[in-house]
Short mmCIF file of C-alpha atoms in Angstrom, two decimals:
data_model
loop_
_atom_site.label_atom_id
_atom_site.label_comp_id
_atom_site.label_asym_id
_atom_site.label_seq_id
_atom_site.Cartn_x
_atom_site.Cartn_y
_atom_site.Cartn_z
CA UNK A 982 -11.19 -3.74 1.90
CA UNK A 983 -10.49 -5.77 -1.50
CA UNK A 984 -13.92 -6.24 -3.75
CA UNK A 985 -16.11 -9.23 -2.56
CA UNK A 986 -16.57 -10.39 -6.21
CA UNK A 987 -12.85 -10.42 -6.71
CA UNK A 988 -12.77 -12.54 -3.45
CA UNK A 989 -15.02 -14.97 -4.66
CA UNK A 990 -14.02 -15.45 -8.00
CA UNK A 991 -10.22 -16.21 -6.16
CA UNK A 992 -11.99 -18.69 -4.40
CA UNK A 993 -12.10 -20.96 -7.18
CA UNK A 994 -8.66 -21.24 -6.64
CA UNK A 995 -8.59 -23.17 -3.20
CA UNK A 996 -5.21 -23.09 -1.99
CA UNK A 997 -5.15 -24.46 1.70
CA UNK A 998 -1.29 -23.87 1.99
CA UNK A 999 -1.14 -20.53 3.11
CA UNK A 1000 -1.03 -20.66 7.27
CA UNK A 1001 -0.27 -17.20 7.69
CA UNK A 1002 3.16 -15.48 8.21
CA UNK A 1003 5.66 -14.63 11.17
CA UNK A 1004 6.32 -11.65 12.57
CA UNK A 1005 9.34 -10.22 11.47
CA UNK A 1006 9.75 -6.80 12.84
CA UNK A 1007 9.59 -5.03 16.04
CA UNK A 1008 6.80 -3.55 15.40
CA UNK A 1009 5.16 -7.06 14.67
CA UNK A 1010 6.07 -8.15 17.91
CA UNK A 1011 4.45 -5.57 19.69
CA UNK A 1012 1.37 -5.60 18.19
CA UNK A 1013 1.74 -9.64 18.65
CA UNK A 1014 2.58 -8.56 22.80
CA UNK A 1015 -0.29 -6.29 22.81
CA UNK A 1016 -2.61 -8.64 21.46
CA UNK A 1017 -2.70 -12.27 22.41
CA UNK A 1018 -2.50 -14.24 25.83
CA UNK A 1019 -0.28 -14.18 28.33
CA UNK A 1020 2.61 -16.37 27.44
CA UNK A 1021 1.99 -17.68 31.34
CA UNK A 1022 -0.96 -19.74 30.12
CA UNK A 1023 0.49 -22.37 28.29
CA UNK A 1024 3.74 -22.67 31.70
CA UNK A 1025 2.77 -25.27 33.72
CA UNK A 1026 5.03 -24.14 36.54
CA UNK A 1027 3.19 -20.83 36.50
CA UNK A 1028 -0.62 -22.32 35.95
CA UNK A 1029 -2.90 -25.53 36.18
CA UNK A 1030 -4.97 -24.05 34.04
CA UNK A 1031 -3.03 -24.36 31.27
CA UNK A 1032 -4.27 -22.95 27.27
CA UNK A 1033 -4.20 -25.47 25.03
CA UNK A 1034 -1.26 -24.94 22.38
CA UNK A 1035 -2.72 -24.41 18.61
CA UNK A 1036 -1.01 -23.60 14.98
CA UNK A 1037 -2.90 -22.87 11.99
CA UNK A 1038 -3.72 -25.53 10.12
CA UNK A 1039 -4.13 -27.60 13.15
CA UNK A 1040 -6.95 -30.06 12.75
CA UNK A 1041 -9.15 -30.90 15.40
CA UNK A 1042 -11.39 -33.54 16.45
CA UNK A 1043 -11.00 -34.84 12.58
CA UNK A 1044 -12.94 -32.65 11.36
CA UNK A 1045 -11.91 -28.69 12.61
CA UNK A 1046 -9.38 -27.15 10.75
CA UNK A 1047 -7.90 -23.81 12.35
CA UNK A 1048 -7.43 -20.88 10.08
CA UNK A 1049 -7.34 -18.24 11.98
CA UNK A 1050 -7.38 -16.58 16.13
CA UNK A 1051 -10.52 -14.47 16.70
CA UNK A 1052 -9.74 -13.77 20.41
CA UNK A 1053 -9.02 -15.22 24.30
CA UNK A 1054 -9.94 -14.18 27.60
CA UNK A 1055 -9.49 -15.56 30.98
CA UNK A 1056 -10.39 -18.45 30.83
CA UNK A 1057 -10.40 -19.84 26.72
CA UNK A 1058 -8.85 -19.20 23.65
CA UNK A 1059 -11.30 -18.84 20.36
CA UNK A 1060 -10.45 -19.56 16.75
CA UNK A 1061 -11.85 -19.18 13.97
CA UNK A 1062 -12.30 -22.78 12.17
CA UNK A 1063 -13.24 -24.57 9.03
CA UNK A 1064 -15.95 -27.65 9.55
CA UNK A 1065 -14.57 -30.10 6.87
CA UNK A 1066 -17.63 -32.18 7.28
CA UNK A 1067 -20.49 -29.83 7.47
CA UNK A 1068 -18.59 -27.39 5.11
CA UNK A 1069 -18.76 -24.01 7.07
CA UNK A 1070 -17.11 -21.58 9.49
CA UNK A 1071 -17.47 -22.18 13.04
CA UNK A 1072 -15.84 -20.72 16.17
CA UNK A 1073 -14.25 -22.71 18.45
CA UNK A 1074 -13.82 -22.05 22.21
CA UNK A 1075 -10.91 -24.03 23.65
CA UNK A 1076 -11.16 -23.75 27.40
CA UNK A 1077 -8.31 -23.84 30.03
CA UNK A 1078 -7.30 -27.29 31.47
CA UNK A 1079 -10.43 -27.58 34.04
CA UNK A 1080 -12.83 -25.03 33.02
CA UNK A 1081 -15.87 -25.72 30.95
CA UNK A 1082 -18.16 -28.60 32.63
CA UNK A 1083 -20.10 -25.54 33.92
CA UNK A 1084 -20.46 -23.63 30.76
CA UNK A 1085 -21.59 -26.59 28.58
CA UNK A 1086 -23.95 -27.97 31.12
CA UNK A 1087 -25.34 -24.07 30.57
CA UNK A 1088 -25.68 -24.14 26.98
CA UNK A 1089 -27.69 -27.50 27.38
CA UNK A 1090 -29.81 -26.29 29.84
CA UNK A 1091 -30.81 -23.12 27.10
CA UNK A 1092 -31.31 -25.29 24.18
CA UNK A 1093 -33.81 -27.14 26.28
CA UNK A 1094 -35.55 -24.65 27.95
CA UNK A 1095 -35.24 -21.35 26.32
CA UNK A 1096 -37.99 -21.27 23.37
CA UNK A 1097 -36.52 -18.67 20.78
CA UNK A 1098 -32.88 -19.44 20.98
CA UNK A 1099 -32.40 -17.04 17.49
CA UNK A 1100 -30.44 -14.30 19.34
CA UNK A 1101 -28.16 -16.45 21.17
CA UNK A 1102 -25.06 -18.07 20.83
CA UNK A 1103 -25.35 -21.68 21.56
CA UNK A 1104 -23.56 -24.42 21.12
CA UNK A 1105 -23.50 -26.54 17.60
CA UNK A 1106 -21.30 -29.33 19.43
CA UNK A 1107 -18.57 -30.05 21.83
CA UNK A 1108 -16.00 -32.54 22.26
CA UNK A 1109 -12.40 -32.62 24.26
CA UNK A 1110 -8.74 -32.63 23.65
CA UNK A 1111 -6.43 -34.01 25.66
CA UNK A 1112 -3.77 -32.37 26.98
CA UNK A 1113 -0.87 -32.03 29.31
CA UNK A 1114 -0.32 -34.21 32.12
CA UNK A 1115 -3.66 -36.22 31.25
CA UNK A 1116 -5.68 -33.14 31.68
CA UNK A 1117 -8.67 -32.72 29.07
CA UNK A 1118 -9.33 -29.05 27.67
CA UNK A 1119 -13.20 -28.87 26.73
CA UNK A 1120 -14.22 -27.02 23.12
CA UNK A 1121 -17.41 -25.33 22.20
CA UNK A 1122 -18.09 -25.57 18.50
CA UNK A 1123 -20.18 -22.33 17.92
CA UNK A 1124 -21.41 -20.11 15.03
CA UNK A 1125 -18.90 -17.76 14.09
CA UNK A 1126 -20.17 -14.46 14.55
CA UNK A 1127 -19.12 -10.69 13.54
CA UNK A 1128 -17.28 -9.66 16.87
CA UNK A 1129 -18.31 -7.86 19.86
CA UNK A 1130 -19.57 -4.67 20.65
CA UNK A 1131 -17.12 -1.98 21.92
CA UNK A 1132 -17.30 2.09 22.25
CA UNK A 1133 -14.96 2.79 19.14
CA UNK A 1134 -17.13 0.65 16.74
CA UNK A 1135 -20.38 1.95 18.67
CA UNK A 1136 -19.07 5.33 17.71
CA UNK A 1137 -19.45 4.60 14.26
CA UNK A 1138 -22.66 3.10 13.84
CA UNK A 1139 -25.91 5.06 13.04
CA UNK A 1140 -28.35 5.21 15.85
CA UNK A 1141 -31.10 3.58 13.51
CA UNK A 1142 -28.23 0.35 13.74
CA UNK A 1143 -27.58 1.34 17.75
CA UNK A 1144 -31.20 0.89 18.94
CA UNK A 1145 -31.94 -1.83 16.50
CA UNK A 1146 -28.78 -3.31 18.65
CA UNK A 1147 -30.59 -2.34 21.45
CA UNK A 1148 -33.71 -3.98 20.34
CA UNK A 1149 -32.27 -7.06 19.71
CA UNK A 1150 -30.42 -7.66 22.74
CA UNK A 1151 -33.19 -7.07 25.14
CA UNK A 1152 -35.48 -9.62 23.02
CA UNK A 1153 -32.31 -12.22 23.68
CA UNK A 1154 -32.13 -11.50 27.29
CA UNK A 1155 -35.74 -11.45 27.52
CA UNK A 1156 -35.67 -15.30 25.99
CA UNK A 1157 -33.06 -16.31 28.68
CA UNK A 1158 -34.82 -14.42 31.56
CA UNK A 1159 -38.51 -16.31 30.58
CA UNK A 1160 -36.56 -19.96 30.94
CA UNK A 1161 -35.57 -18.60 34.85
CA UNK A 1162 -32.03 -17.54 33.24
CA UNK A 1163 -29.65 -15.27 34.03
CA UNK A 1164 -26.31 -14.36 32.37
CA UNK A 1165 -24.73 -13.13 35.29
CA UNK A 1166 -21.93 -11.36 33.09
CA UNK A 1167 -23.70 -9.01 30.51
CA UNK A 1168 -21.58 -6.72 28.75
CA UNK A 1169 -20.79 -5.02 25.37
CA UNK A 1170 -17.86 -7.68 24.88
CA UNK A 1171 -20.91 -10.46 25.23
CA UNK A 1172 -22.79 -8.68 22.74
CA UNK A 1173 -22.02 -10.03 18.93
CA UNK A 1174 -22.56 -8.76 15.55
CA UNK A 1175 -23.91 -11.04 12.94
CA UNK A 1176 -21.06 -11.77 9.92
CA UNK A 1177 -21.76 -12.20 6.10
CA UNK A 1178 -21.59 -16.02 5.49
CA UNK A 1179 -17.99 -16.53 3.76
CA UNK A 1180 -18.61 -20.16 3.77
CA UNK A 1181 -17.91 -20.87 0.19
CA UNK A 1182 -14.34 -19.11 0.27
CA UNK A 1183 -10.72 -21.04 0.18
CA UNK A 1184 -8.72 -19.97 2.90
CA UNK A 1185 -6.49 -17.82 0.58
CA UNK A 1186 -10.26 -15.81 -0.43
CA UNK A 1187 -10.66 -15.51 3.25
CA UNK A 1188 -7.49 -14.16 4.02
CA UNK A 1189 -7.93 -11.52 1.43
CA UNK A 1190 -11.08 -10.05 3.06
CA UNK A 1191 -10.25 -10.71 6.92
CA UNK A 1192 -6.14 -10.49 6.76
CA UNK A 1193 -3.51 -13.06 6.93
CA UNK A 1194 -3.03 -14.55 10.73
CA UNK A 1195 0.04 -12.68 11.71
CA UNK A 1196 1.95 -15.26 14.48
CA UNK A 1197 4.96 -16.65 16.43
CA UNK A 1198 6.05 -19.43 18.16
CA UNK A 1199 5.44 -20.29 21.39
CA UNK A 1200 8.65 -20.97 23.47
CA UNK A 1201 7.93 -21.91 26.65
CA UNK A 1202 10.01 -24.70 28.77
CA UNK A 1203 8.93 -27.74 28.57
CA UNK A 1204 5.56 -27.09 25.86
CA UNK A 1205 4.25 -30.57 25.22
CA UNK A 1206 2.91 -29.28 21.96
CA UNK A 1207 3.85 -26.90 19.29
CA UNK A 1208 2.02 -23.44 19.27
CA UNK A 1209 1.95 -20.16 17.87
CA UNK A 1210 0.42 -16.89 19.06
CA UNK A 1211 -1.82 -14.96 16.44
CA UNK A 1212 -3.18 -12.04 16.40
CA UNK A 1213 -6.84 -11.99 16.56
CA UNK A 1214 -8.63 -10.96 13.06
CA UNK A 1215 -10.27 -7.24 12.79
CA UNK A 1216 -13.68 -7.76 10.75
CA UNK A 1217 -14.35 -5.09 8.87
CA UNK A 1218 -16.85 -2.96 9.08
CA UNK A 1219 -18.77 -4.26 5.48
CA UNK A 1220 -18.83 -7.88 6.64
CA UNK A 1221 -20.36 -6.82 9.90
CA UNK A 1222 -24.54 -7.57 9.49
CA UNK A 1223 -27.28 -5.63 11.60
CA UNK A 1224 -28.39 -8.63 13.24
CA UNK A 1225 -26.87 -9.10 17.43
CA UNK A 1226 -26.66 -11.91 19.26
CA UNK A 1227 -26.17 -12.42 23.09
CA UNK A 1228 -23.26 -15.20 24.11
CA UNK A 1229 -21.03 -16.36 26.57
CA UNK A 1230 -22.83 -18.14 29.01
CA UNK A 1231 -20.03 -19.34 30.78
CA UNK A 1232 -21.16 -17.48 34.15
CA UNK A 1233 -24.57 -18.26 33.82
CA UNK A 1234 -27.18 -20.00 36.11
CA UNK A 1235 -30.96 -21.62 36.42
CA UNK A 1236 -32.74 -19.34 39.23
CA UNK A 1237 -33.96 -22.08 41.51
CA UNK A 1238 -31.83 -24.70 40.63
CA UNK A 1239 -30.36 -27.16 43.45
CA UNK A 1240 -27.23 -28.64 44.29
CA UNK A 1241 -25.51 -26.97 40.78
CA UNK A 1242 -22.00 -25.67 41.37
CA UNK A 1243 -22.03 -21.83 40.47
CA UNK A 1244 -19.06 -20.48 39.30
CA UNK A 1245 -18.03 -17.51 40.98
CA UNK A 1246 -18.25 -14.05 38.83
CA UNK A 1247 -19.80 -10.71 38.17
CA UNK A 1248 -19.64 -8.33 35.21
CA UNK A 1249 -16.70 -6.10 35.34
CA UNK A 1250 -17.40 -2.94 37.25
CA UNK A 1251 -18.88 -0.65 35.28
CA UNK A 1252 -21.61 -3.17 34.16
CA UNK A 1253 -22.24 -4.24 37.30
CA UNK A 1254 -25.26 -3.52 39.46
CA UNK A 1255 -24.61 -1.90 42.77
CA UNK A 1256 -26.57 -4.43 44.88
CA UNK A 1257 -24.44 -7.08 43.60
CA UNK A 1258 -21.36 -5.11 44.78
CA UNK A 1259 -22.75 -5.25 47.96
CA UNK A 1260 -22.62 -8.83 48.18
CA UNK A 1261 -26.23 -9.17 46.93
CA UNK A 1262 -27.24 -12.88 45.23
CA UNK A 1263 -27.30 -12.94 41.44
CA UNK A 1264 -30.71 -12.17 40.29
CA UNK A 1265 -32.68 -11.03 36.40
CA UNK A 1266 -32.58 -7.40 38.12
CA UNK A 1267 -28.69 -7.36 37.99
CA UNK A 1268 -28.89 -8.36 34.08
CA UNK A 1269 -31.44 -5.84 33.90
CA UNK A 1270 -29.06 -2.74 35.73
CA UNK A 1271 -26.09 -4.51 32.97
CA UNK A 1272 -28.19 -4.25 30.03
CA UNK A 1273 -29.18 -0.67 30.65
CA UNK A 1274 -25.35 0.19 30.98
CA UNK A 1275 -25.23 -1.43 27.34
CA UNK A 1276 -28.19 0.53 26.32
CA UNK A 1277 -26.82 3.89 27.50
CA UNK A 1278 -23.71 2.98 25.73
CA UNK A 1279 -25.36 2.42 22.75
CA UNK A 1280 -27.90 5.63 23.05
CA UNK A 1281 -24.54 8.17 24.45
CA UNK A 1282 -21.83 6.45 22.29
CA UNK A 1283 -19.74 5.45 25.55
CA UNK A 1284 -20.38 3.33 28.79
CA UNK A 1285 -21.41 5.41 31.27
CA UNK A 1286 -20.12 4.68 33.78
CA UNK A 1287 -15.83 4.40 34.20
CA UNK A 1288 -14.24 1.85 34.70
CA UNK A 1289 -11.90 3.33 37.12
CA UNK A 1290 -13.92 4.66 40.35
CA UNK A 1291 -16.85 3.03 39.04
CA UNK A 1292 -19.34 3.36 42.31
CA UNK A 1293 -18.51 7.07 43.46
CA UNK A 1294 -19.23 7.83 39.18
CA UNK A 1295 -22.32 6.08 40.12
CA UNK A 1296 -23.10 7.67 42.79
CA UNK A 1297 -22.18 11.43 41.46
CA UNK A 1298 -24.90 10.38 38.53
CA UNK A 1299 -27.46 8.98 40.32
CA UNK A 1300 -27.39 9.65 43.87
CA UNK A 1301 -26.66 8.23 47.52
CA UNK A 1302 -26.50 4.39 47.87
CA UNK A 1303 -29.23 2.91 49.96
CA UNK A 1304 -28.37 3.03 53.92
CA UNK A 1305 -28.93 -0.22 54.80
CA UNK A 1306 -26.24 -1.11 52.40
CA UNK A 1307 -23.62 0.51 54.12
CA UNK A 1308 -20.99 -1.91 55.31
CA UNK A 1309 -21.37 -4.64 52.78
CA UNK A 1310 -19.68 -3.44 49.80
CA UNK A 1311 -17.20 -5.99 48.82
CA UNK A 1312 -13.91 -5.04 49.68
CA UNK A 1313 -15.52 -2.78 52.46
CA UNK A 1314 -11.75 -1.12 52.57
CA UNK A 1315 -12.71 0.78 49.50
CA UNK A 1316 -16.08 1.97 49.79
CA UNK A 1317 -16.65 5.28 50.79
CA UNK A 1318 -18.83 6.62 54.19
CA UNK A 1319 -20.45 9.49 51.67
CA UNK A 1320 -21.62 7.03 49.19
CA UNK A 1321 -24.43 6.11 51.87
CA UNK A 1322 -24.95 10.06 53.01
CA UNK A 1323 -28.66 10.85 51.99
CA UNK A 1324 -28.22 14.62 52.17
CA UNK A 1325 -25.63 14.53 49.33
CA UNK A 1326 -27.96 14.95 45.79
CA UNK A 1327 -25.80 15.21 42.54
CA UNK A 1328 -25.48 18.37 41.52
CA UNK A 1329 -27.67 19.11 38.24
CA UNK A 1330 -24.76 19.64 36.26
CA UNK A 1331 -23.51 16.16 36.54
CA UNK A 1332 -27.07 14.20 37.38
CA UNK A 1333 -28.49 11.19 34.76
CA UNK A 1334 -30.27 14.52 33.29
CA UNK A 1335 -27.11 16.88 32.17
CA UNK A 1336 -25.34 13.69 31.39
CA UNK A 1337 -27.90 12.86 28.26
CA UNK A 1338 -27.76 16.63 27.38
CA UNK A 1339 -24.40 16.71 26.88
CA UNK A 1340 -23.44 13.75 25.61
CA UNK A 1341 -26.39 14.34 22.86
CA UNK A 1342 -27.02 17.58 22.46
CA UNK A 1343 -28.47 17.37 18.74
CA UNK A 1344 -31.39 15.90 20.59
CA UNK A 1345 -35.07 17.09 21.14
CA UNK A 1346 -36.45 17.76 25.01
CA UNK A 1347 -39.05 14.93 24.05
CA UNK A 1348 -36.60 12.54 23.05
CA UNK A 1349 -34.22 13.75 26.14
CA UNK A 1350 -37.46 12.90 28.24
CA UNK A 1351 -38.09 9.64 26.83
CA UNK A 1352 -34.19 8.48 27.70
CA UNK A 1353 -34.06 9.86 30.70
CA UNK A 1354 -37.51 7.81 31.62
CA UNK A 1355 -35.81 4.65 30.29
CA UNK A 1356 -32.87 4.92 32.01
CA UNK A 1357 -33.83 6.57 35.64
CA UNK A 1358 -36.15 3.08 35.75
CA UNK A 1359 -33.28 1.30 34.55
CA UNK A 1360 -31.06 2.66 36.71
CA UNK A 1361 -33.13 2.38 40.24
CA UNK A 1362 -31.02 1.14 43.44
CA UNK A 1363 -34.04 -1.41 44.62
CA UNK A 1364 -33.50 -4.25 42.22
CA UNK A 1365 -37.17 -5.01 43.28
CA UNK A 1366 -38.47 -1.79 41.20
CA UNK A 1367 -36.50 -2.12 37.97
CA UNK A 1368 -38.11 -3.04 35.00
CA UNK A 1369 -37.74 -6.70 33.49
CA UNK A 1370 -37.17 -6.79 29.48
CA UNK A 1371 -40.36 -7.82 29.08
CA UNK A 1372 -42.00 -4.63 30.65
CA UNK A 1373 -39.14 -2.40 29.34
CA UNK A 1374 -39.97 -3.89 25.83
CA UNK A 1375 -43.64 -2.78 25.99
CA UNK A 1376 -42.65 0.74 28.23
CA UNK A 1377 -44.64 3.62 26.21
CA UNK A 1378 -41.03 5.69 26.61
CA UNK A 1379 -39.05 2.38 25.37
CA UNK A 1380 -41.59 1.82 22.61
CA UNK A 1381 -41.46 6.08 21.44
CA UNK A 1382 -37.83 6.46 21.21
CA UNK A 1383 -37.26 2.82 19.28
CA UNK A 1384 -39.76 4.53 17.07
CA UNK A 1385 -37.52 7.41 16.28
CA UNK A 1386 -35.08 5.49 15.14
CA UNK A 1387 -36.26 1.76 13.87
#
């Protein structure tokens, strides 16, 4: 990592020519391959919902100038951008051709109704670009933020930063949740570190501390607009804050609300609660069963639960699925008759309890006590009887083991 004050002083030279570089090896282009979108999502004979093609340097909306790819997923591309007018970095989220009415009507209904917004991601702005075949792709100007949480980076954080994490998080969801809102899709990718301010750097200062945007060109029949893939940036680990903020509301919905079109969605398996895999309704308990899964991946140092086999690892952890559930997992071809069977307990060298002792065995029995409390409530079947965040904020065993650490 070069020395911030030699990145700053090179600001003063602000050279806004430099747009990156194109990969020139194989071993470019498979980093590129492993990296960015499927070249699918910009073929219209493959997709409606077409990405919408961008180059560095690209400037948007008069005002956005692109200078650099922090990520995609399925359904948006995100950049990192320069705000010519308000002089700052944002993020912008260009959605697929079609997608996005749902998400920004979301991120209005927060900013009226949720009162401490300071641990979410909301939106500064939005606007459209048109695109192919007079379809419009929707943009969410956002504050750029540090990246999201994953197990390698957990790994190497100190637990005083992992349950200040934890902290945080649950006071954001516990915001949303008070306004009659839930995420529907919590999971360490939706959880963001804060980022040292680099507002006041050229693009050729910023590129020395976050790495030139390695690209190519998109060729794909019949592109109405040039495009390059880049590889998404790697912050590193000094720019990173201890400050986390809870985003993507793209999946989220207003308990109670009438008429709105919900998109379908759930978290991906192994943050998702087990009543919601049997076709239960979206509800603040499933965000609650999610956030725990964050929480233990936070306390442990990795999720959980797999990602492959996700219910029977549930069930070898905690225990039989309710009875009455049986016959409404969703798709009932792969659930399992002994998932239901109450006389099958998990043996005490795999239960909740060995699972804590051996993924942290520095630990005291108190503190193994106080997790295991946390997470056994957490972690209850009957979404009825798990804690909301704000009872899990003021548990005594919450409360004592934050205290160990914060």
């Amino acid at each position: 990592m070069p020395d911030m004050a030699t990145i700053h002083q090179s600001s003063k030279n602000n050279d806004t020519a430099d747009l990156g570089y194109f990969a020139s090896t194989e071993v470019e282009d498979d980093e590129l391959e492993e990296n960015v979108e499927d070249w699918s999502r910009y073929y219209k004979k493959k997709t409606s919902r077409l990405f919408y093609p961008i180059c560095v340097g690209d400037v948007l909306d008069k005002r956005y100038c692109i200078e650099h790819k922090l990520g995609h997923g399925g359904f948006a591309t995100v950049w990192l951008a320069y705000d010519i007018q308000n002089k700052q970095n944002v993020a912008l989220k260009i959605l697929a051709a079609g997608e996005g009415e749902h998400e920004i009507q979301m991120h209005e209904e927060i900013l009226q109704s949720v009162q401490d917004t300071s641990r979410l991601v909301t939106c500064l702005a939005t606007f459209s670009l048109p695109g192919d075949n007079n379809c419009n792709h929707q943009v969410l100007v956002l504050p750029w933020r540090g990246g999201c949480l994953d197990d390698l980076r957990i790994k190497k954080m100190s637990m005083t930063a992992r349950m200040s994490a934890a902290k945080q998080l649950l006071e954001a969801l516990e915001s949303l949740h008070k306004a009659g809102i839930v995420h529907r899709d919590l999971k360490d990718g939706n959880c963001f570190w804060g980022v040292v301010p680099l507002d006041d750097l050229s693009r050729r200062a910023k590129y020395q501390a976050l790495g030139r945007p390695l690209k190519q060109v998109i060729w794909v029949e019949e592109l109405w607009k040039p495009g390059e893939f880049v590889r998404p940036l790697a912050i590193p680990d000094d720019l990173r804050t201890d400050t986390f903020y809870l985003g993507d509301f793209g999946l989220a919905m207003k308990l109670g609300s009438s008429g709105a079109v919900i998109p379908d969605g759930r978290p991906p398996m192994q943050f998702c609660s087990p009543d919601r895999l049997h076709n239960k309704g979206p509800s603040i308990a499933c965000d609650m069963w999610s956030y725990m899964c964050i929480f233990a991946e936070l306390y442990l140092g990795h999720p959980i639960f797999s990602s492959f086999g996700t219910t029977h690892n549930m069930v070898g952890l905690l225990g039989p699925l309710p009875e009455e559930w049986k016959g409404d997992y969703l798709p009932p071809e792969n659930s399992l008759d002994l998932w239901y069977d109450q006389d099958k307990k998990p043996s005490p060298s795999v239960n909740l309890h060995a699972r804590i002792a051996r993924a942290r065995p520095d630990i005291d029995p108190i503190e193994r006590d106080l997790v295991y409390s946390v997470m056994a409530r957490g972690f209850n079947y009957s979404p009825e009887k798990r804690l909301t965040a704000t009872q899990l904020l003021q548990d005594p065993s919450f409360k004592a083991l934050l205290d160990r650490y914060c």
